[in-house]
Tab-separated table of C-alpha atoms and ligand atoms in Angstrom:
chain	number	residue	atom	x	y	z
A	1166	UNK	CA	25.279	195.538	-3.723
A	1167	UNK	CA	25.418	199.165	-2.679
A	1168	UNK	CA	26.543	201.778	-5.192
A	1169	UNK	CA	27.934	205.258	-4.806
A	1170	UNK	CA	27.985	208.213	-7.181
A	1171	UNK	CA	31.179	209.922	-8.324
A	1172	UNK	CA	30.814	213.455	-9.601
A	1173	UNK	CA	33.245	215.949	-11.159
A	1174	UNK	CA	32.178	219.408	-12.297
A	1175	UNK	CA	33.520	221.689	-14.994
A	1176	UNK	CA	32.265	225.160	-14.163
A	1177	UNK	CA	32.551	228.074	-16.580
A	1178	UNK	CA	32.296	231.600	-15.245
A	1179	UNK	CA	32.497	234.861	-17.173
A	1180	UNK	CA	35.193	237.118	-15.808
A	1181	UNK	CA	34.277	240.579	-14.635
A	1182	UNK	CA	36.363	242.649	-17.032
A	1183	UNK	CA	35.458	245.859	-18.858
A	1184	UNK	CA	36.538	244.542	-22.239
A	1185	UNK	CA	36.766	241.199	-24.011
A	1186	UNK	CA	39.711	238.823	-23.887
A	1187	UNK	CA	41.488	239.760	-27.121
A	1188	UNK	CA	39.949	243.048	-28.253
A	1189	UNK	CA	38.596	246.269	-26.769
A	1190	UNK	CA	34.893	245.450	-27.328
A	1191	UNK	CA	32.780	245.843	-24.180
A	1192	UNK	CA	32.190	242.786	-22.002
A	1193	UNK	CA	28.580	243.737	-21.328
A	1194	UNK	CA	25.302	241.857	-21.019
A	1195	UNK	CA	22.065	242.864	-22.691
A	1196	UNK	CA	23.244	245.005	-25.618
A	1197	UNK	CA	21.370	244.603	-28.944
A	1198	UNK	CA	22.744	241.615	-30.898
A	1199	UNK	CA	26.085	242.087	-32.635
A	1200	UNK	CA	26.736	245.600	-31.351
A	1201	UNK	CA	29.763	244.704	-29.186
A	1202	UNK	CA	31.791	243.181	-31.999
A	1203	UNK	CA	34.863	243.991	-34.071
A	1204	UNK	CA	37.049	242.229	-36.654
A	1205	UNK	CA	38.986	240.477	-33.865
A	1206	UNK	CA	36.054	238.819	-32.070
A	1207	UNK	CA	34.357	238.150	-35.414
A	1208	UNK	CA	37.419	236.164	-36.464
A	1209	UNK	CA	38.190	238.188	-39.612
A	1210	UNK	CA	41.356	237.151	-41.426
A	1211	UNK	CA	44.538	239.045	-40.648
A	1212	UNK	CA	43.621	240.386	-37.206
A	1213	UNK	CA	45.839	239.971	-34.164
A	1214	UNK	CA	44.601	239.331	-30.626
A	1215	UNK	CA	45.985	241.291	-27.654
A	1216	UNK	CA	45.581	239.625	-24.246
A	1217	UNK	CA	43.478	241.374	-21.607
A	1218	UNK	CA	45.780	241.925	-18.611
A	1219	UNK	CA	42.883	242.171	-16.160
A	1220	UNK	CA	41.613	238.728	-17.231
A	1221	UNK	CA	45.075	237.281	-16.607
A	1222	UNK	CA	45.139	238.915	-13.165
A	1223	UNK	CA	41.690	237.552	-12.249
A	1224	UNK	CA	42.765	234.074	-13.352
A	1225	UNK	CA	45.803	234.074	-11.090
A	1226	UNK	CA	43.782	235.577	-8.233
A	1227	UNK	CA	41.298	232.717	-8.646
A	1228	UNK	CA	44.215	230.324	-8.501
A	1229	UNK	CA	45.163	231.702	-5.095
A	1230	UNK	CA	41.547	231.609	-3.872
A	1231	UNK	CA	41.414	227.948	-4.824
A	1232	UNK	CA	44.784	227.119	-3.256
A	1233	UNK	CA	46.278	226.316	-6.653
A	1234	UNK	CA	49.790	226.211	-7.894
A	1235	UNK	CA	50.552	229.063	-10.335
A	1236	UNK	CA	52.795	227.748	-13.116
A	1237	UNK	CA	55.407	230.244	-14.335
A	1238	UNK	CA	54.761	229.060	-17.876
A	1239	UNK	CA	51.293	228.788	-19.407
A	1240	UNK	CA	50.086	228.972	-22.976
A	1241	UNK	CA	47.010	229.347	-25.138
A	1242	UNK	CA	45.783	226.695	-27.546
A	1243	UNK	CA	43.239	226.535	-30.303
A	1244	UNK	CA	40.412	224.044	-29.891
A	1245	UNK	CA	39.250	223.528	-33.452
A	1246	UNK	CA	35.661	222.811	-34.350
A	1247	UNK	CA	33.107	223.898	-36.908
A	1248	UNK	CA	29.916	225.422	-35.537
A	1249	UNK	CA	28.202	228.768	-36.201
A	1250	UNK	CA	28.717	230.069	-32.642
A	1251	UNK	CA	32.381	230.658	-33.451
A	1252	UNK	CA	33.246	232.692	-36.536
A	1253	UNK	CA	36.881	231.688	-36.117
A	1254	UNK	CA	36.146	227.947	-36.200
A	1255	UNK	CA	38.181	227.542	-33.056
A	1256	UNK	CA	38.027	228.569	-29.437
A	1257	UNK	CA	41.122	229.794	-27.652
A	1258	UNK	CA	41.659	227.881	-24.421
A	1259	UNK	CA	44.497	226.514	-22.292
A	1260	UNK	CA	45.005	222.841	-23.017
A	1261	UNK	CA	48.065	221.226	-21.467
A	1262	UNK	CA	49.662	224.266	-19.791
A	1263	UNK	CA	46.931	226.045	-17.827
A	1264	UNK	CA	47.506	229.187	-15.720
A	1265	UNK	CA	46.547	227.478	-12.439
A	1266	UNK	CA	46.506	223.852	-11.284
A	1267	UNK	CA	46.131	221.436	-8.384
A	1268	UNK	CA	44.238	223.312	-5.714
A	1269	UNK	CA	41.210	222.682	-3.561
A	1270	UNK	CA	38.041	224.320	-2.318
A	1271	UNK	CA	36.721	223.831	1.205
A	1272	UNK	CA	33.083	224.414	2.044
A	1273	UNK	CA	30.500	223.469	4.623
A	1274	UNK	CA	28.068	220.697	3.929
A	1275	UNK	CA	25.726	219.040	6.418
A	1276	UNK	CA	27.717	220.332	9.347
A	1277	UNK	CA	31.182	219.291	8.227
A	1278	UNK	CA	33.954	220.861	6.165
A	1279	UNK	CA	34.331	219.203	2.768
A	1280	UNK	CA	37.383	219.478	0.588
A	1281	UNK	CA	37.083	219.080	-3.163
A	1282	UNK	CA	40.293	219.019	-5.171
A	1283	UNK	CA	40.520	221.434	-8.076
A	1284	UNK	CA	42.285	220.014	-11.111
A	1285	UNK	CA	42.765	223.382	-12.753
A	1286	UNK	CA	41.209	226.744	-13.459
A	1287	UNK	CA	42.124	227.838	-16.958
A	1288	UNK	CA	41.392	230.825	-19.107
A	1289	UNK	CA	39.447	230.592	-22.339
A	1290	UNK	CA	37.101	232.658	-24.446
A	1291	UNK	CA	33.343	232.495	-24.650
A	1292	UNK	CA	31.662	231.930	-28.005
A	1293	UNK	CA	28.584	233.426	-29.677
A	1294	UNK	CA	25.017	232.507	-28.896
A	1295	UNK	CA	22.701	230.844	-31.409
A	1296	UNK	CA	19.036	231.708	-31.384
A	1297	UNK	CA	16.502	229.764	-33.382
A	1298	UNK	CA	13.460	231.610	-34.691
A	1299	UNK	CA	10.511	230.146	-36.512
A	1300	UNK	CA	11.954	230.393	-40.015
A	1301	UNK	CA	15.603	231.209	-39.463
A	1302	UNK	CA	18.418	231.161	-36.947
A	1303	UNK	CA	20.673	233.950	-35.757
A	1304	UNK	CA	24.023	234.224	-34.050
A	1305	UNK	CA	24.817	236.965	-31.561
A	1306	UNK	CA	28.578	237.515	-31.258
A	1307	UNK	CA	28.392	239.982	-28.374
A	1308	UNK	CA	29.508	237.176	-26.081
A	1309	UNK	CA	32.210	235.877	-28.421
A	1310	UNK	CA	35.623	236.569	-26.941
A	1311	UNK	CA	34.371	237.339	-23.435
A	1312	UNK	CA	36.930	235.914	-20.988
A	1313	UNK	CA	35.834	232.705	-19.272
A	1314	UNK	CA	37.398	230.686	-16.507
A	1315	UNK	CA	36.851	226.969	-16.625
A	1316	UNK	CA	37.202	225.501	-13.152
A	1317	UNK	CA	37.599	221.734	-13.271
A	1318	UNK	CA	37.108	219.669	-10.140
A	1319	UNK	CA	38.480	216.234	-9.448
A	1320	UNK	CA	35.767	213.543	-9.206
A	1321	UNK	CA	35.488	214.087	-5.434
A	1322	UNK	CA	31.770	214.803	-5.065
A	1323	UNK	CA	29.401	212.022	-4.139
A	1324	UNK	CA	25.849	213.391	-4.098
A	1325	UNK	CA	23.515	215.845	-5.792
A	1326	UNK	CA	23.198	217.969	-2.654
A	1327	UNK	CA	26.928	218.071	-2.149
A	1328	UNK	CA	27.497	219.130	-5.774
A	1329	UNK	CA	24.924	221.878	-5.247
A	1330	UNK	CA	26.719	223.069	-2.103
A	1331	UNK	CA	30.052	223.059	-3.960
A	1332	UNK	CA	28.640	225.251	-6.728
A	1333	UNK	CA	27.166	227.686	-4.224
A	1334	UNK	CA	30.428	227.923	-2.295
A	1335	UNK	CA	32.469	228.352	-5.463
A	1336	UNK	CA	30.320	231.123	-6.904
A	1337	UNK	CA	29.991	232.879	-3.537
A	1338	UNK	CA	33.750	233.028	-3.337
A	1339	UNK	CA	34.196	234.221	-6.924
A	1340	UNK	CA	31.520	236.882	-6.583
A	1341	UNK	CA	32.974	238.122	-3.328
A	1342	UNK	CA	36.489	238.391	-4.689
A	1343	UNK	CA	35.231	240.327	-7.735
A	1344	UNK	CA	36.253	237.588	-10.169
A	1345	UNK	CA	32.786	237.247	-11.684
A	1346	UNK	CA	29.309	238.498	-10.907
A	1347	UNK	CA	28.218	234.854	-11.286
A	1348	UNK	CA	24.768	236.033	-12.332
A	1349	UNK	CA	22.982	232.876	-13.448
A	1350	UNK	CA	20.139	234.802	-15.029
A	1351	UNK	CA	22.645	236.446	-17.363
A	1352	UNK	CA	24.272	233.144	-18.235
A	1353	UNK	CA	27.493	234.047	-16.450
A	1354	UNK	CA	27.847	230.577	-14.928
A	1355	UNK	CA	27.499	227.341	-16.869
A	1356	UNK	CA	28.405	223.900	-15.788
A	1357	UNK	CA	29.177	220.491	-17.296
A	1358	UNK	CA	28.296	217.675	-14.931
A	1359	UNK	CA	30.276	214.421	-15.060
A	1360	UNK	CA	28.852	211.502	-13.158
A	1361	UNK	CA	29.438	207.782	-12.817
A	1362	UNK	CA	28.609	205.118	-10.256
A	1363	UNK	CA	30.633	202.312	-8.705
A	1364	UNK	CA	30.205	199.687	-6.009
A	1365	UNK	CA	30.609	201.345	-2.637
A	1366	UNK	CA	34.084	200.910	-1.211
A	1367	UNK	CA	35.780	200.359	-4.587
A	1368	UNK	CA	38.118	202.859	-6.192
A	1369	UNK	CA	38.001	202.214	-9.930
A	1370	UNK	CA	35.982	204.848	-11.756
A	1371	UNK	CA	32.920	203.805	-13.723
A	1372	UNK	CA	32.014	204.995	-17.217
A	1373	UNK	CA	31.542	208.736	-17.179
A	1374	UNK	CA	28.320	210.351	-18.287
A	1375	UNK	CA	28.627	214.028	-19.089
A	1376	UNK	CA	25.622	216.326	-18.906
A	1377	UNK	CA	26.486	219.436	-20.857
A	1378	UNK	CA	25.782	223.110	-20.436
A	1379	UNK	CA	23.664	223.301	-17.311
A	1380	UNK	CA	22.791	226.874	-16.459
A	1381	UNK	CA	21.137	226.584	-13.065
A	1382	UNK	CA	22.350	224.969	-9.870
A	1383	UNK	CA	18.941	223.587	-9.042
A	1384	UNK	CA	18.967	222.057	-12.534
A	1385	UNK	CA	22.303	220.399	-11.726
A	1386	UNK	CA	20.834	218.974	-8.557
A	1387	UNK	CA	17.727	217.687	-10.275
A	1388	UNK	CA	19.717	216.244	-13.175
A	1389	UNK	CA	21.888	214.327	-10.702
A	1390	UNK	CA	18.853	213.228	-8.721
A	1391	UNK	CA	17.593	211.687	-11.940
A	1392	UNK	CA	20.868	210.419	-13.360
A	1393	UNK	CA	22.382	208.706	-10.316
A	1394	UNK	CA	19.429	206.328	-9.684
A	1395	UNK	CA	19.201	205.692	-13.443
A	1396	UNK	CA	22.812	204.548	-13.561
A	1397	UNK	CA	22.542	202.515	-10.357
A	1398	UNK	CA	19.483	200.763	-11.661
A	1399	UNK	CA	21.202	199.947	-14.946
A	1400	UNK	CA	24.391	198.529	-13.400
A	1401	UNK	CA	22.366	196.635	-10.786
A	1402	UNK	CA	20.668	194.841	-13.680
A	1403	UNK	CA	24.087	193.909	-15.007
A	1404	UNK	CA	24.021	196.442	-17.814
A	1405	UNK	CA	27.352	197.865	-18.883
A	1406	UNK	CA	27.227	201.661	-19.078
A	1407	UNK	CA	29.156	203.348	-21.841
A	1408	UNK	CA	30.756	206.756	-21.767
A	1409	UNK	CA	28.371	209.215	-23.377
A	1410	UNK	CA	27.143	212.781	-23.374
A	1411	UNK	CA	23.579	213.354	-22.273
A	1412	UNK	CA	21.357	216.376	-22.278
A	1413	UNK	CA	19.155	217.541	-19.408
A	1414	UNK	CA	15.521	218.069	-20.381
A	1415	UNK	CA	14.342	220.459	-17.724
A	1416	UNK	CA	10.656	220.238	-18.598
A	1417	UNK	CA	10.535	216.445	-18.643
A	1418	UNK	CA	12.962	216.184	-15.716
A	1419	UNK	CA	15.085	213.554	-17.454
A	1420	UNK	CA	18.471	213.177	-19.113
A	1421	UNK	CA	18.554	211.825	-22.654
A	1422	UNK	CA	21.454	210.578	-24.839
A	1423	UNK	CA	23.152	213.167	-27.038
A	1424	UNK	CA	26.265	211.491	-28.366
A	1425	UNK	CA	28.477	208.581	-27.415
A	1426	UNK	CA	32.243	208.399	-27.229
A	1427	UNK	CA	32.445	207.101	-30.788
A	1428	UNK	CA	31.384	210.442	-32.175
A	1429	UNK	CA	33.527	212.432	-29.751
A	1430	UNK	CA	35.206	215.329	-31.503
A	1431	UNK	CA	38.858	215.459	-32.267
A	1432	UNK	CA	39.604	219.071	-31.558
A	1433	UNK	CA	43.135	219.024	-32.906
A	1434	UNK	CA	44.455	221.283	-30.190
A	1435	UNK	CA	47.585	223.217	-31.070
A	1436	UNK	CA	49.314	226.283	-29.583
A	1437	UNK	CA	47.816	229.500	-30.911
A	1438	UNK	CA	50.518	230.912	-33.187
A	1439	UNK	CA	49.199	234.459	-32.650
A	1440	UNK	CA	49.604	234.353	-28.858
A	1441	UNK	CA	52.777	234.338	-26.822
A	1442	UNK	CA	53.121	231.885	-23.948
A	1443	UNK	CA	52.205	233.476	-20.651
A	1444	UNK	CA	55.240	233.728	-18.364
A	1445	UNK	CA	54.327	235.949	-15.418
A	1446	UNK	CA	57.082	237.513	-13.309
A	1447	UNK	CA	57.519	236.709	-9.625
A	1448	UNK	CA	56.805	240.367	-8.765
A	1449	UNK	CA	53.509	240.321	-10.626
A	1450	UNK	CA	52.420	237.083	-8.951
A	1451	UNK	CA	53.471	238.349	-5.510
A	1452	UNK	CA	51.514	241.575	-6.017
A	1453	UNK	CA	48.367	239.545	-6.748
A	1454	UNK	CA	48.958	237.238	-3.816
A	1455	UNK	CA	49.038	240.296	-1.551
A	1456	UNK	CA	45.462	241.158	-2.560
A	1457	UNK	CA	43.855	237.775	-1.816
A	1458	UNK	CA	40.827	238.490	0.412
A	1459	UNK	CA	39.728	236.418	3.370
A	1460	UNK	CA	37.422	233.636	2.193
A	1461	UNK	CA	33.845	233.463	3.521
A	1462	UNK	CA	34.399	230.178	5.348
A	1463	UNK	CA	37.604	231.464	6.939
A	1464	UNK	CA	35.808	234.598	8.085
A	1465	UNK	CA	32.984	232.585	9.596
A	1466	UNK	CA	35.450	230.443	11.507
A	1467	UNK	CA	37.334	233.512	12.727
A	1468	UNK	CA	34.133	235.241	13.883
A	1469	UNK	CA	33.263	232.156	15.905
A	1470	UNK	CA	36.749	231.758	17.335
A	1471	UNK	CA	37.666	235.378	18.081
A	1472	UNK	CA	34.265	236.714	19.119
A	1473	UNK	CA	32.608	233.582	20.456
A	1474	UNK	CA	29.678	234.012	18.064
A	1475	UNK	CA	27.311	231.083	17.522
A	1476	UNK	CA	27.508	229.457	14.079
A	1477	UNK	CA	24.175	230.940	12.979
A	1478	UNK	CA	25.295	234.538	13.594
A	1479	UNK	CA	28.681	233.969	11.988
A	1480	UNK	CA	26.937	232.434	8.974
A	1481	UNK	CA	24.809	235.547	8.431
A	1482	UNK	CA	27.765	237.889	8.833
A	1483	UNK	CA	30.138	235.933	6.610
A	1484	UNK	CA	27.891	236.439	3.611
A	1485	UNK	CA	27.691	240.202	4.070
A	1486	UNK	CA	31.119	241.778	4.249
A	1487	UNK	CA	29.868	245.274	5.041
A	1488	UNK	CA	27.805	244.058	8.011
A	1489	UNK	CA	30.659	241.868	9.203
A	1490	UNK	CA	33.104	244.794	9.012
A	1491	UNK	CA	30.680	246.935	11.002
A	1492	UNK	CA	30.354	244.156	13.545
A	1493	UNK	CA	34.098	243.753	13.939
A	1494	UNK	CA	34.605	247.480	14.453
A	1495	UNK	CA	31.858	247.622	17.083
A	1496	UNK	CA	32.745	244.398	18.876
A	1497	UNK	CA	36.558	244.565	18.782
A	1498	UNK	CA	37.807	244.477	22.384
A	1499	UNK	CA	34.256	244.645	23.753
A	1500	UNK	CA	33.077	242.143	26.335
A	1501	UNK	CA	29.643	241.465	24.833
A	1502	UNK	CA	30.078	240.776	21.100
A	1503	UNK	CA	26.957	238.611	20.994
A	1504	UNK	CA	24.753	241.619	21.851
A	1505	UNK	CA	26.410	243.645	19.080
A	1506	UNK	CA	25.765	240.803	16.635
A	1507	UNK	CA	22.091	240.687	17.669
A	1508	UNK	CA	21.618	244.395	16.992
A	1509	UNK	CA	23.328	244.156	13.620
A	1510	UNK	CA	21.638	240.993	12.411
A	1511	UNK	CA	18.163	241.855	13.664
A	1512	UNK	CA	17.673	245.597	14.043
A	1513	UNK	CA	20.231	247.098	11.716
A	1514	UNK	CA	19.462	244.731	8.837
A	1515	UNK	CA	15.736	245.342	9.247
A	1516	UNK	CA	16.134	249.132	9.320
A	1517	UNK	CA	18.405	249.054	6.284
A	1518	UNK	CA	15.895	246.985	4.357
A	1519	UNK	CA	12.912	249.070	5.462
A	1520	UNK	CA	14.561	252.366	4.595
A	1521	UNK	CA	16.330	251.190	1.455
A	1522	UNK	CA	19.609	252.534	2.841
A	1523	UNK	CA	22.972	250.905	2.312
A	1524	UNK	CA	25.357	250.449	5.196
A	1525	UNK	CA	27.744	252.966	3.654
A	1526	UNK	CA	25.138	255.700	4.232
A	1527	UNK	CA	24.299	254.788	7.803
A	1528	UNK	CA	24.431	257.822	10.101
A	1529	UNK	CA	25.901	256.211	13.206
A	1530	UNK	CA	29.268	254.633	13.875
A	1531	UNK	CA	30.151	251.173	15.207
A	1532	UNK	CA	31.276	252.908	18.433
A	1533	UNK	CA	27.782	254.365	18.886
A	1534	UNK	CA	26.224	250.920	18.608
A	1535	UNK	CA	28.632	249.695	21.269
A	1536	UNK	CA	27.577	252.634	23.441
A	1537	UNK	CA	23.943	251.557	23.115
A	1538	UNK	CA	24.781	248.033	24.263
A	1539	UNK	CA	26.735	249.450	27.183
A	1540	UNK	CA	23.704	251.485	28.269
A	1541	UNK	CA	21.659	248.284	28.423
A	1542	UNK	CA	24.378	246.199	30.040
A	1543	UNK	CA	24.945	248.763	32.791
A	1544	UNK	CA	21.225	248.961	33.555
A	1545	UNK	CA	20.958	252.582	32.448
A	1546	UNK	CA	18.129	251.693	30.035
A	1547	UNK	CA	15.971	248.602	29.630
A	1548	UNK	CA	16.240	246.497	26.513
A	1549	UNK	CA	12.757	247.614	25.527
A	1550	UNK	CA	13.766	251.271	25.691
A	1551	UNK	CA	16.934	250.397	23.800
A	1552	UNK	CA	14.761	249.401	20.848
A	1553	UNK	CA	13.298	252.888	20.870
A	1554	UNK	CA	16.732	254.491	21.189
A	1555	UNK	CA	17.968	252.429	18.252
A	1556	UNK	CA	15.276	253.794	15.961
A	1557	UNK	CA	16.415	257.326	16.859
A	1558	UNK	CA	20.044	256.389	16.536
A	1559	UNK	CA	19.381	255.051	13.058
A	1560	UNK	CA	17.477	258.089	11.857
A	1561	UNK	CA	19.506	260.865	13.531
A	1562	UNK	CA	22.949	259.474	14.266
A	1563	UNK	CA	22.809	261.203	17.652
A	1564	UNK	CA	24.748	259.507	20.436
A	1565	UNK	CA	22.651	256.954	22.391
A	1566	UNK	CA	23.358	258.669	25.735
A	1567	UNK	CA	22.239	261.985	24.297
A	1568	UNK	CA	19.021	260.398	23.001
A	1569	UNK	CA	18.323	258.849	26.419
A	1570	UNK	CA	18.999	262.231	28.073
A	1571	UNK	CA	16.917	264.260	25.624
A	1572	UNK	CA	13.917	261.942	25.783
A	1573	UNK	CA	14.183	261.205	29.509
A	1574	UNK	CA	14.403	257.466	28.870
A	1575	UNK	CA	16.802	256.488	31.616
A	1576	UNK	CA	15.665	253.465	33.575
A	1577	UNK	CA	14.162	254.288	36.936
A	1578	UNK	CA	15.844	252.270	39.655
A	1579	UNK	CA	14.868	254.783	42.313
A	1580	UNK	CA	12.712	252.618	44.583
A	1581	UNK	CA	10.537	255.526	45.791
A	1582	UNK	CA	9.154	256.197	42.307
A	1583	UNK	CA	8.666	252.492	41.555
A	1584	UNK	CA	6.977	251.814	44.938
A	1585	UNK	CA	4.306	254.333	44.101
A	1586	UNK	CA	3.618	252.687	40.726
A	1587	UNK	CA	3.569	249.214	42.333
A	1588	UNK	CA	0.965	250.371	44.866
A	1589	UNK	CA	-1.201	251.701	42.039
A	1590	UNK	CA	-0.870	248.466	40.031
A	1591	UNK	CA	-1.768	246.231	43.000
A	1592	UNK	CA	-4.772	248.401	43.794
A	1593	UNK	CA	-5.983	248.357	40.183
A	1594	UNK	CA	-5.565	244.584	39.772
A	1595	UNK	CA	-6.996	242.845	42.824
A	1596	UNK	CA	-7.588	239.582	40.913
A	1597	UNK	CA	-3.995	238.865	39.855
A	1598	UNK	CA	-2.771	240.140	43.241
A	1599	UNK	CA	-4.980	237.603	45.009
A	1600	UNK	CA	-3.837	234.880	42.584
A	1601	UNK	CA	-0.241	235.538	43.483
A	1602	UNK	CA	-0.996	235.459	47.192
A	1603	UNK	CA	-2.764	232.122	46.643
A	1604	UNK	CA	0.459	230.726	45.195
A	1605	UNK	CA	0.093	231.420	41.439
A	1606	UNK	CA	3.606	232.649	40.768
A	1607	UNK	CA	2.904	233.539	37.135
A	1608	UNK	CA	0.545	236.309	38.234
A	1609	UNK	CA	3.617	238.290	39.272
A	1610	UNK	CA	4.725	238.603	35.645
A	1611	UNK	CA	1.413	240.125	34.722
A	1612	UNK	CA	1.706	242.683	37.517
A	1613	UNK	CA	5.303	243.418	36.588
A	1614	UNK	CA	4.152	244.010	33.016
A	1615	UNK	CA	1.633	246.531	34.283
A	1616	UNK	CA	4.363	248.367	36.204
A	1617	UNK	CA	6.520	248.506	33.078
A	1618	UNK	CA	3.577	249.805	31.099
A	1619	UNK	CA	2.704	252.542	33.598
A	1620	UNK	CA	6.359	253.602	33.816
A	1621	UNK	CA	6.514	253.670	29.997
A	1622	UNK	CA	9.191	251.004	30.073
A	1623	UNK	CA	11.495	252.986	32.314
A	1624	UNK	CA	11.147	251.057	35.552
A	1625	UNK	CA	13.982	248.667	36.231
A	1626	UNK	CA	12.154	245.330	35.857
A	1627	UNK	CA	14.240	243.550	38.482
A	1628	UNK	CA	13.602	246.281	41.045
A	1629	UNK	CA	9.896	246.329	40.161
A	1630	UNK	CA	9.700	242.544	40.668
A	1631	UNK	CA	11.330	242.726	44.087
A	1632	UNK	CA	9.067	245.535	45.278
A	1633	UNK	CA	5.900	243.819	44.030
A	1634	UNK	CA	6.837	240.565	45.699
A	1635	UNK	CA	7.627	242.273	48.993
A	1636	UNK	CA	4.341	244.220	48.954
A	1637	UNK	CA	2.242	241.163	48.029
A	1638	UNK	CA	3.808	238.954	50.653
A	1639	UNK	CA	3.393	241.425	53.510
B	1702	ADP	P1	37.618	214.856	-20.484
B	1702	ADP	O1	39.009	214.705	-20.948
B	1702	ADP	O2	36.621	213.960	-21.115
B	1702	ADP	O3	37.173	216.282	-20.405
B	1702	ADP	P2	38.513	214.805	-17.819
B	1702	ADP	O4	39.346	213.710	-17.318
B	1702	ADP	O5	39.151	216.094	-18.188
B	1702	ADP	O6	37.628	214.299	-18.988
B	1702	ADP	O7	37.434	215.100	-16.694
B	1702	ADP	C1	36.446	216.061	-16.872
B	1702	ADP	C2	35.639	216.115	-15.606
B	1702	ADP	O8	35.020	214.855	-15.376
B	1702	ADP	C3	36.442	216.422	-14.353
B	1702	ADP	O9	35.682	217.281	-13.543
B	1702	ADP	C4	36.603	215.073	-13.715
B	1702	ADP	O10	36.665	215.179	-12.291
B	1702	ADP	C5	35.329	214.361	-14.091
B	1702	ADP	N1	35.458	212.919	-14.231
B	1702	ADP	C6	36.428	212.233	-14.887
B	1702	ADP	N2	36.180	210.910	-14.843
B	1702	ADP	C7	35.019	210.730	-14.144
B	1702	ADP	C8	34.238	209.603	-13.762
B	1702	ADP	N3	34.561	208.369	-14.109
B	1702	ADP	N4	33.119	209.833	-13.049
B	1702	ADP	C9	32.736	211.070	-12.699
B	1702	ADP	N5	33.441	212.159	-13.046
B	1702	ADP	C10	34.567	212.013	-13.752
B	1703	MG	MG1	37.044	218.333	-20.086
B	1704	ZN	ZN1	35.839	242.682	-30.481
């Protein structure tokens, strides 16, 4: 029998806010332990939390990005547990009334558009971080109370690679919209992986295995690459899998049991009595909806449709908004957008990287780049000379026509001047000339190259070719 994997992901991302969720402590990475703390995030008795409005805004914005419904009533609940990473002995989260629900994310995978349903994206708070030293352990509460979004997917994913692509698409979107920096190195994204297997073609879900707290996407992929065959092998042998939590051992490259359903916690969720339900106004929701940016996939599709760009070019531009904006300004209404894209993707990117400049500081305008392409398209300069003009354009910001004028780079189409050079080239290269006369057509390219070289790239190559051919055939 053939089996298929069923995967659902719970992804936690830290929101990009200045302060924490319920207090004014900084939401900052890398500070010395327990320096961004106060009585509120340390869970002292008698304190009162005050909700961070920016975190609420980012949550609703995420809801729109993920095509979710935005309930007009949401609330905060306490998830009770006893563990040193939370001084309060509970974590505030949204249990049965989350701020967003029932959306979807579309992304590209192996050449097709995939849609994964999003169950919900809800707001909660991060907890402290335990560190174990040789003789003692410590807890750093700098992270406690940092706003987190938990984005829960439906079990719609079916392979390790597809889950990896989903995570990349999700974090690209969140980073782009300013929801979260999604910096994995700083622990800003963590993921619980739920996976089961079932006979292909059936619809009943198998027993779910949850792999907790993954902090790298390649780890998620490798964990699934281990776990899926393990489960398939077990059920193929007639074993009955039981719901359990497993842990990913990155060094060994295996998952190992952590706890089974029997010792699942009872968190005793209840509404946080210190926090009001969240009942956003229509005006507030509409104002956020008005700020929803174009998603990367949508931009890629629009660049292909409106400018006729090939998928590869659109792919590069969609992941760099500044470059894509520059492209659209230069190519809007222009008949050769592909040439503009080539200059931006190849030359401009390379010059930016080499000079350590950002696009915001570039000296020339999109219109000047268009002018350069027009000079080539109209035959005023050769594409080789255009490379030279571009370097000047980049460093001086002078107009391309002015650069061509100043440096005398205009293409020579005047046959008289080119005839003279062609005569010299034929005289200096009797071998290739004879080859061509004997029928070796490729020899002409060599001779043409020599003409270009002698003219310092200014001869019109088509004119040079015609003249050479005429002279050699006479
Ligand atoms: P729990 O209540 O244990 O957290 P949920 O029903 O909330 O479980 O699901 C948590 C995550 O697990 C979701 O992403 C969901 O898509 C996924 N999931 C649920 N059941 C399965 C299953 N049988 N196989 C794979 N993933 C599953
Ligand atoms: Mg869950
Ligand atoms: Zn605090």
